[in-house]
């Protein structure tokens, strides 16, 4: 029979030892991270320089989305548009009646199809014939209404304020549908992730990161799907204004660029917020590790000296020779660094002080901030 010490009643978590060299290398990378504003500026500059066409189209789309309202039509065009739009109310009423008859015929046909919709008896065939008839009537009424509205729209043009506003309404409708999909999917993901994490050894921070990643994925899918739906319906909207082929293509491209820029901006804001939080956390961790570990490397326990490391008293003895104390301009040599061991043995000169750290300009051109116990003045 196994006892408690044999592992029969539970497991002991194995602790992994962290490689000091790998940890020091990671700390050096985190230490070199610039401030957030600098990183954003560098990233934006890099994108603009390397992708000028994409950057121009993005800026063009945002300008169109924010400021474009369409061209003002003439008084005569406005009167013709209003008159033809009013005359199309008869076609609109006929379309609504056809839709109602088609819905009733569809309900009667589906109810007569029997269990699970298999089979169709003689009575079902009668309902099917009525359903087919109402479907043809609906198609005819829809085409008649489209022709009447298209004739009215042709009086104002595809770049008019009416066309631009209709395109805006179409975009924001599909955009809201995409966000609605993302919110519903995220709600269900939160529910099932919460249930699934009950049996896991997972802390709250890991759960938050996992849900944030899923949230970003849901909004990416929802908004890209909304953009695809907008582009799918946009061509029909452009054609309804009866423009010439060149004008139709130009308007379609401009509307698409504006919609793409808006979706990209929304996604940039989401990913930028998440990325900024992670970036700030990384810089905070690096700053804390520098404070706790001197130059950023792990400190040895008291009473124990790492190879190549001197204590403060020894460093003080080695840091000042017979000629005097550490002073600006004195040639020195670096020693005993744990987090940046590649600098050990390099020579340089003291250029100043910041707090309890000495500023040393190395012969390689690198500037370091080190303590007195990491400076050797005995240079042969």
Short mmCIF file of C-alpha atoms in Angstrom, two decimals:
data_model
loop_
_atom_site.label_atom_id
_atom_site.label_comp_id
_atom_site.label_asym_id
_atom_site.label_seq_id
_atom_site.Cartn_x
_atom_site.Cartn_y
_atom_site.Cartn_z
CA UNK A 1 0.00 0.00 0.00
CA UNK A 2 1.35 3.40 -0.94
CA UNK A 3 1.70 6.05 1.66
CA UNK A 4 1.32 9.78 1.41
CA UNK A 5 4.96 10.15 0.52
CA UNK A 6 4.69 7.67 -2.38
CA UNK A 7 2.31 9.81 -4.41
CA UNK A 8 -0.69 7.50 -4.09
CA UNK A 9 -3.03 10.22 -2.85
CA UNK A 10 -1.95 13.14 -4.97
CA UNK A 11 0.64 14.67 -7.14
CA UNK A 12 3.36 17.05 -6.25
CA UNK A 13 3.86 19.81 -8.73
CA UNK A 14 7.31 19.76 -10.21
CA UNK A 15 9.07 23.09 -9.95
CA UNK A 16 11.08 24.05 -13.00
CA UNK A 17 14.37 25.79 -12.48
CA UNK A 18 14.83 28.93 -14.52
CA UNK A 19 17.99 29.14 -16.55
CA UNK A 20 19.81 32.27 -15.28
CA UNK A 21 21.33 33.02 -18.68
CA UNK A 22 17.95 32.76 -20.47
CA UNK A 23 16.35 34.90 -17.78
CA UNK A 24 19.09 37.51 -18.09
CA UNK A 25 18.71 37.60 -21.87
CA UNK A 26 14.95 38.09 -21.57
CA UNK A 27 15.45 40.87 -19.03
CA UNK A 28 17.88 42.65 -21.36
CA UNK A 29 15.32 42.54 -24.17
CA UNK A 30 12.60 43.91 -21.91
CA UNK A 31 14.96 46.57 -20.59
CA UNK A 32 15.56 47.87 -24.11
CA UNK A 33 11.84 48.43 -24.81
CA UNK A 34 11.19 52.11 -25.58
CA UNK A 35 8.25 54.07 -24.09
CA UNK A 36 4.83 53.32 -25.54
CA UNK A 37 4.54 56.61 -27.43
CA UNK A 38 7.97 56.07 -28.98
CA UNK A 39 7.06 52.52 -30.02
CA UNK A 40 3.80 53.72 -31.60
CA UNK A 41 5.61 56.50 -33.46
CA UNK A 42 8.26 54.13 -34.76
CA UNK A 43 5.63 51.61 -35.85
CA UNK A 44 3.58 54.24 -37.65
CA UNK A 45 6.67 55.65 -39.36
CA UNK A 46 7.71 52.18 -40.47
CA UNK A 47 4.29 51.44 -41.99
CA UNK A 48 4.10 54.78 -43.81
CA UNK A 49 7.60 54.43 -45.26
CA UNK A 50 7.28 50.81 -46.34
CA UNK A 51 3.60 50.81 -47.39
CA UNK A 52 2.90 54.28 -48.82
CA UNK A 53 0.01 53.21 -51.09
CA UNK A 54 -1.81 51.39 -48.31
CA UNK A 55 -1.27 54.32 -45.95
CA UNK A 56 -2.61 56.77 -48.54
CA UNK A 57 -5.73 54.67 -49.18
CA UNK A 58 -6.34 54.35 -45.45
CA UNK A 59 -6.11 58.11 -44.91
CA UNK A 60 -8.28 58.73 -47.98
CA UNK A 61 -10.92 56.37 -46.66
CA UNK A 62 -10.98 58.02 -43.24
CA UNK A 63 -11.30 61.48 -44.80
CA UNK A 64 -14.21 60.27 -46.93
CA UNK A 65 -15.87 58.57 -43.96
CA UNK A 66 -15.59 61.62 -41.72
CA UNK A 67 -16.17 64.52 -44.12
CA UNK A 68 -17.80 63.30 -47.36
CA UNK A 69 -21.51 64.11 -47.44
CA UNK A 70 -22.19 64.00 -51.17
CA UNK A 71 -22.80 66.61 -53.80
CA UNK A 72 -25.72 69.00 -53.52
CA UNK A 73 -28.14 68.50 -56.42
CA UNK A 74 -29.83 71.22 -58.39
CA UNK A 75 -33.35 72.37 -57.63
CA UNK A 76 -34.69 70.79 -60.82
CA UNK A 77 -33.02 67.45 -60.06
CA UNK A 78 -34.41 67.53 -56.54
CA UNK A 79 -37.94 68.17 -57.79
CA UNK A 80 -37.69 65.36 -60.35
CA UNK A 81 -36.35 63.00 -57.71
CA UNK A 82 -39.14 63.83 -55.26
CA UNK A 83 -41.84 63.52 -57.95
CA UNK A 84 -40.63 60.14 -59.22
CA UNK A 85 -40.09 58.88 -55.68
CA UNK A 86 -43.68 59.78 -54.83
CA UNK A 87 -44.96 58.07 -57.96
CA UNK A 88 -43.14 54.86 -56.96
CA UNK A 89 -45.35 54.46 -53.88
CA UNK A 90 -47.80 52.42 -55.96
CA UNK A 91 -45.05 49.88 -56.79
CA UNK A 92 -44.00 49.84 -53.14
CA UNK A 93 -47.56 49.07 -52.02
CA UNK A 94 -47.83 46.33 -54.65
CA UNK A 95 -44.56 44.83 -53.37
CA UNK A 96 -45.79 44.80 -49.79
CA UNK A 97 -49.01 43.03 -50.82
CA UNK A 98 -47.04 40.48 -52.86
CA UNK A 99 -44.77 39.81 -49.87
CA UNK A 100 -47.76 39.21 -47.62
CA UNK A 101 -49.40 36.79 -50.08
CA UNK A 102 -46.10 34.97 -50.58
CA UNK A 103 -45.63 34.55 -46.80
CA UNK A 104 -49.16 33.13 -46.40
CA UNK A 105 -48.71 30.73 -49.33
CA UNK A 106 -45.32 29.61 -47.98
CA UNK A 107 -46.77 28.88 -44.54
CA UNK A 108 -49.66 26.86 -46.02
CA UNK A 109 -47.32 24.91 -48.29
CA UNK A 110 -44.84 24.07 -45.53
CA UNK A 111 -47.64 22.96 -43.19
CA UNK A 112 -49.08 20.57 -45.80
CA UNK A 113 -45.80 18.76 -46.49
CA UNK A 114 -46.30 16.29 -43.68
CA UNK A 115 -43.91 14.93 -41.08
CA UNK A 116 -40.43 16.52 -41.36
CA UNK A 117 -41.37 17.93 -44.76
CA UNK A 118 -41.14 14.59 -46.59
CA UNK A 119 -43.74 13.77 -49.21
CA UNK A 120 -46.43 15.96 -50.76
CA UNK A 121 -49.96 14.68 -51.35
CA UNK A 122 -52.60 16.05 -53.71
CA UNK A 123 -53.61 18.85 -51.34
CA UNK A 124 -49.94 19.74 -50.86
CA UNK A 125 -49.52 20.04 -54.65
CA UNK A 126 -52.32 22.60 -54.73
CA UNK A 127 -50.58 24.70 -52.05
CA UNK A 128 -47.30 24.33 -53.89
CA UNK A 129 -48.83 25.70 -57.09
CA UNK A 130 -50.15 28.72 -55.15
CA UNK A 131 -46.72 29.18 -53.56
CA UNK A 132 -44.98 29.14 -56.97
CA UNK A 133 -47.47 31.64 -58.33
CA UNK A 134 -47.00 34.08 -55.43
CA UNK A 135 -43.23 33.72 -55.78
CA UNK A 136 -43.40 34.79 -59.43
CA UNK A 137 -45.67 37.70 -58.48
CA UNK A 138 -43.24 38.73 -55.75
CA UNK A 139 -40.32 38.72 -58.18
CA UNK A 140 -42.30 40.83 -60.67
CA UNK A 141 -43.34 43.33 -57.99
CA UNK A 142 -39.76 43.59 -56.70
CA UNK A 143 -38.43 44.30 -60.19
CA UNK A 144 -41.13 46.92 -60.79
CA UNK A 145 -40.30 48.71 -57.54
CA UNK A 146 -36.57 48.58 -58.28
CA UNK A 147 -37.14 50.10 -61.72
CA UNK A 148 -39.31 52.90 -60.31
CA UNK A 149 -36.82 53.77 -57.57
CA UNK A 150 -33.91 53.51 -59.99
CA UNK A 151 -35.53 55.99 -62.33
CA UNK A 152 -35.92 58.46 -59.47
CA UNK A 153 -32.33 57.94 -58.28
CA UNK A 154 -30.95 58.47 -61.76
CA UNK A 155 -32.02 62.12 -61.56
CA UNK A 156 -29.60 62.89 -58.70
CA UNK A 157 -26.57 60.66 -59.44
CA UNK A 158 -24.43 58.23 -57.47
CA UNK A 159 -22.27 60.98 -55.90
CA UNK A 160 -25.26 62.96 -54.64
CA UNK A 161 -26.00 63.41 -50.96
CA UNK A 162 -28.86 60.92 -51.31
CA UNK A 163 -26.56 58.17 -52.60
CA UNK A 164 -23.86 58.88 -50.01
CA UNK A 165 -26.39 58.81 -47.18
CA UNK A 166 -27.86 55.54 -48.46
CA UNK A 167 -24.37 54.03 -48.60
CA UNK A 168 -23.70 55.24 -45.06
CA UNK A 169 -26.95 53.68 -43.81
CA UNK A 170 -26.05 50.41 -45.51
CA UNK A 171 -22.57 50.38 -43.95
CA UNK A 172 -23.66 51.22 -40.42
CA UNK A 173 -26.42 48.61 -40.64
CA UNK A 174 -24.01 45.83 -41.56
CA UNK A 175 -21.45 47.19 -39.06
CA UNK A 176 -23.99 47.00 -36.23
CA UNK A 177 -24.90 43.46 -37.28
CA UNK A 178 -21.22 42.45 -37.16
CA UNK A 179 -20.76 43.95 -33.69
CA UNK A 180 -23.92 42.23 -32.53
CA UNK A 181 -22.56 38.89 -33.69
CA UNK A 182 -19.26 39.51 -31.86
CA UNK A 183 -21.02 40.49 -28.62
CA UNK A 184 -23.28 37.42 -28.65
CA UNK A 185 -20.38 35.10 -29.45
CA UNK A 186 -18.26 36.66 -26.68
CA UNK A 187 -21.07 36.26 -24.17
CA UNK A 188 -21.35 32.54 -24.91
CA UNK A 189 -17.56 32.17 -24.92
CA UNK A 190 -17.38 33.79 -21.48
CA UNK A 191 -20.05 31.43 -20.17
CA UNK A 192 -18.45 28.25 -21.51
CA UNK A 193 -14.91 29.35 -20.68
CA UNK A 194 -15.99 30.03 -17.12
CA UNK A 195 -17.55 26.58 -16.86
CA UNK A 196 -14.52 24.93 -18.48
CA UNK A 197 -12.03 26.67 -16.19
CA UNK A 198 -13.65 25.22 -13.06
CA UNK A 199 -11.67 22.01 -13.42
CA UNK A 200 -8.41 23.72 -14.38
CA UNK A 201 -5.56 24.97 -12.28
CA UNK A 202 -5.81 28.42 -13.90
CA UNK A 203 -5.37 31.77 -12.23
CA UNK A 204 -7.49 34.81 -12.96
CA UNK A 205 -4.84 36.55 -15.05
CA UNK A 206 -4.53 33.62 -17.45
CA UNK A 207 -8.32 33.46 -17.76
CA UNK A 208 -8.52 37.17 -18.55
CA UNK A 209 -5.83 36.88 -21.23
CA UNK A 210 -7.56 33.87 -22.78
CA UNK A 211 -10.93 35.62 -22.88
CA UNK A 212 -9.37 38.82 -24.27
CA UNK A 213 -7.83 36.83 -27.12
CA UNK A 214 -11.19 35.20 -27.88
CA UNK A 215 -12.92 38.59 -27.71
CA UNK A 216 -10.50 40.02 -30.28
CA UNK A 217 -11.07 37.03 -32.54
CA UNK A 218 -14.87 37.39 -32.34
CA UNK A 219 -14.80 41.09 -33.21
CA UNK A 220 -12.34 40.45 -36.04
CA UNK A 221 -14.62 37.83 -37.57
CA UNK A 222 -17.76 39.90 -37.02
CA UNK A 223 -16.42 43.13 -38.51
CA UNK A 224 -14.72 41.47 -41.46
CA UNK A 225 -17.97 39.62 -42.17
CA UNK A 226 -19.84 42.93 -41.95
CA UNK A 227 -17.42 44.48 -44.44
CA UNK A 228 -17.89 41.58 -46.86
CA UNK A 229 -21.69 41.92 -46.58
CA UNK A 230 -21.49 45.67 -47.21
CA UNK A 231 -19.38 45.20 -50.34
CA UNK A 232 -21.77 42.47 -51.53
CA UNK A 233 -24.81 44.79 -51.33
CA UNK A 234 -22.93 47.92 -52.40
CA UNK A 235 -22.81 47.09 -56.10
CA UNK A 236 -26.60 46.81 -56.26
CA UNK A 237 -26.89 50.18 -54.55
CA UNK A 238 -24.52 51.78 -57.07
CA UNK A 239 -26.33 50.25 -60.03
CA UNK A 240 -29.68 51.57 -58.79
CA UNK A 241 -28.49 55.13 -59.55
CA UNK A 242 -27.81 54.19 -63.19
CA UNK A 243 -24.32 55.70 -63.51
CA UNK A 244 -22.07 55.17 -66.52
CA UNK A 245 -19.54 52.30 -66.16
CA UNK A 246 -16.55 54.50 -65.23
CA UNK A 247 -18.50 56.44 -62.61
CA UNK A 248 -19.94 53.20 -61.22
CA UNK A 249 -16.48 51.67 -60.73
CA UNK A 250 -15.04 54.85 -59.19
CA UNK A 251 -17.91 55.23 -56.74
CA UNK A 252 -17.78 51.54 -55.81
CA UNK A 253 -14.05 51.75 -55.09
CA UNK A 254 -14.35 54.95 -53.03
CA UNK A 255 -17.22 53.58 -50.94
CA UNK A 256 -15.30 50.34 -50.38
CA UNK A 257 -12.10 52.17 -49.36
CA UNK A 258 -14.03 54.31 -46.88
CA UNK A 259 -15.75 51.28 -45.33
CA UNK A 260 -12.48 49.31 -45.14
CA UNK A 261 -10.71 52.21 -43.44
CA UNK A 262 -13.44 52.48 -40.82
CA UNK A 263 -13.36 48.76 -40.04
CA UNK A 264 -9.56 48.84 -39.90
CA UNK A 265 -9.65 51.79 -37.49
CA UNK A 266 -12.03 49.95 -35.17
CA UNK A 267 -9.84 46.84 -35.21
CA UNK A 268 -6.70 48.96 -34.72
CA UNK A 269 -8.30 50.48 -31.63
CA UNK A 270 -9.17 47.05 -30.21
CA UNK A 271 -5.80 45.45 -30.90
CA UNK A 272 -3.96 48.63 -29.92
CA UNK A 273 -5.68 48.73 -26.54
CA UNK A 274 -4.83 45.09 -25.85
CA UNK A 275 -1.28 45.45 -27.15
CA UNK A 276 -0.69 48.63 -25.13
CA UNK A 277 -1.76 46.89 -21.93
CA UNK A 278 0.64 44.00 -22.57
CA UNK A 279 3.43 46.40 -23.55
CA UNK A 280 3.05 48.48 -20.41
CA UNK A 281 2.98 45.35 -18.28
CA UNK A 282 6.22 44.13 -19.91
CA UNK A 283 8.00 47.44 -19.25
CA UNK A 284 6.72 47.45 -15.68
CA UNK A 285 8.03 43.94 -15.10
CA UNK A 286 11.40 44.92 -16.56
CA UNK A 287 11.59 48.00 -14.32
CA UNK A 288 10.71 45.97 -11.22
CA UNK A 289 13.31 43.34 -12.06
CA UNK A 290 15.96 46.03 -12.50
CA UNK A 291 15.06 47.49 -9.12
CA UNK A 292 15.06 44.13 -7.40
CA UNK A 293 18.10 42.75 -9.19
CA UNK A 294 20.47 45.68 -9.57
CA UNK A 295 21.39 45.72 -13.27
CA UNK A 296 18.54 43.36 -14.05
CA UNK A 297 20.09 40.01 -13.18
CA UNK A 298 19.25 37.73 -10.27
CA UNK A 299 21.16 38.52 -7.10
CA UNK A 300 23.00 35.86 -5.16
CA UNK A 301 21.88 35.21 -1.56
CA UNK A 302 23.74 36.87 1.25
CA UNK A 303 26.83 35.02 2.24
CA UNK A 304 27.24 33.51 -1.24
CA UNK A 305 29.26 34.98 -4.10
CA UNK A 306 28.82 34.12 -7.72
CA UNK A 307 31.89 33.50 -9.81
CA UNK A 308 33.43 36.82 -10.84
CA UNK A 309 31.31 38.85 -8.35
CA UNK A 310 32.78 40.91 -5.53
CA UNK A 311 30.94 42.24 -2.51
CA UNK A 312 30.68 45.93 -1.75
CA UNK A 313 33.69 46.06 0.50
CA UNK A 314 35.88 44.22 -1.98
CA UNK A 315 34.56 46.38 -4.79
CA UNK A 316 35.34 49.49 -2.82
CA UNK A 317 38.84 48.23 -2.23
CA UNK A 318 39.28 47.47 -5.92
CA UNK A 319 37.48 50.59 -7.02
CA UNK A 320 39.99 52.99 -5.56
CA UNK A 321 43.72 52.60 -5.96
CA UNK A 322 46.62 54.39 -4.42
CA UNK A 323 46.00 57.48 -6.50
CA UNK A 324 42.54 58.27 -5.10
CA UNK A 325 38.79 57.62 -5.43
CA UNK A 326 36.61 56.96 -8.47
CA UNK A 327 36.36 60.17 -10.41
CA UNK A 328 35.18 61.44 -13.77
CA UNK A 329 37.60 60.68 -16.56
CA UNK A 330 39.28 57.76 -14.77
CA UNK A 331 39.98 54.68 -16.91
CA UNK A 332 38.25 51.59 -15.50
CA UNK A 333 37.30 48.04 -16.40
CA UNK A 334 33.88 46.41 -15.95
CA UNK A 335 33.59 43.26 -13.86
CA UNK A 336 31.06 41.09 -12.04
CA UNK A 337 27.92 41.87 -14.11
CA UNK A 338 25.40 39.04 -14.00
CA UNK A 339 22.71 40.29 -16.36
CA UNK A 340 25.09 41.60 -19.03
CA UNK A 341 28.09 39.34 -18.79
CA UNK A 342 29.27 40.24 -22.28
CA UNK A 343 30.44 43.61 -20.89
CA UNK A 344 32.69 42.07 -18.24
CA UNK A 345 36.34 42.79 -18.97
CA UNK A 346 35.67 45.75 -21.26
CA UNK A 347 37.47 49.01 -20.60
CA UNK A 348 36.10 52.51 -20.51
CA UNK A 349 36.05 55.84 -18.67
CA UNK A 350 33.80 57.25 -15.97
CA UNK A 351 31.69 60.10 -17.37
CA UNK A 352 29.36 60.91 -14.45
CA UNK A 353 26.97 59.61 -11.79
CA UNK A 354 23.22 59.06 -11.42
CA UNK A 355 22.28 58.30 -7.85
CA UNK A 356 24.47 55.44 -6.64
CA UNK A 357 25.39 54.38 -10.19
CA UNK A 358 28.43 55.40 -12.19
CA UNK A 359 28.13 56.25 -15.87
CA UNK A 360 30.84 54.45 -17.83
CA UNK A 361 31.51 55.04 -21.52
CA UNK A 362 33.03 51.84 -22.90
CA UNK A 363 35.65 51.70 -25.61
CA UNK A 364 33.04 50.00 -27.81
CA UNK A 365 30.85 53.13 -27.67
CA UNK A 366 28.28 51.67 -25.24
CA UNK A 367 27.24 53.62 -22.11
CA UNK A 368 26.56 51.66 -18.93
CA UNK A 369 25.19 52.46 -15.46
CA UNK A 370 26.98 50.30 -12.91
CA UNK A 371 27.66 50.20 -9.20
CA UNK A 372 31.06 50.77 -7.63
CA UNK A 373 31.54 47.04 -6.97
CA UNK A 374 31.31 46.43 -10.75
CA UNK A 375 34.23 48.82 -11.48
CA UNK A 376 37.88 47.80 -11.42
CA UNK A 377 40.44 50.59 -11.44
CA UNK A 378 43.46 48.28 -11.39
CA UNK A 379 44.17 48.29 -15.12
CA UNK A 380 47.53 46.89 -16.11
#
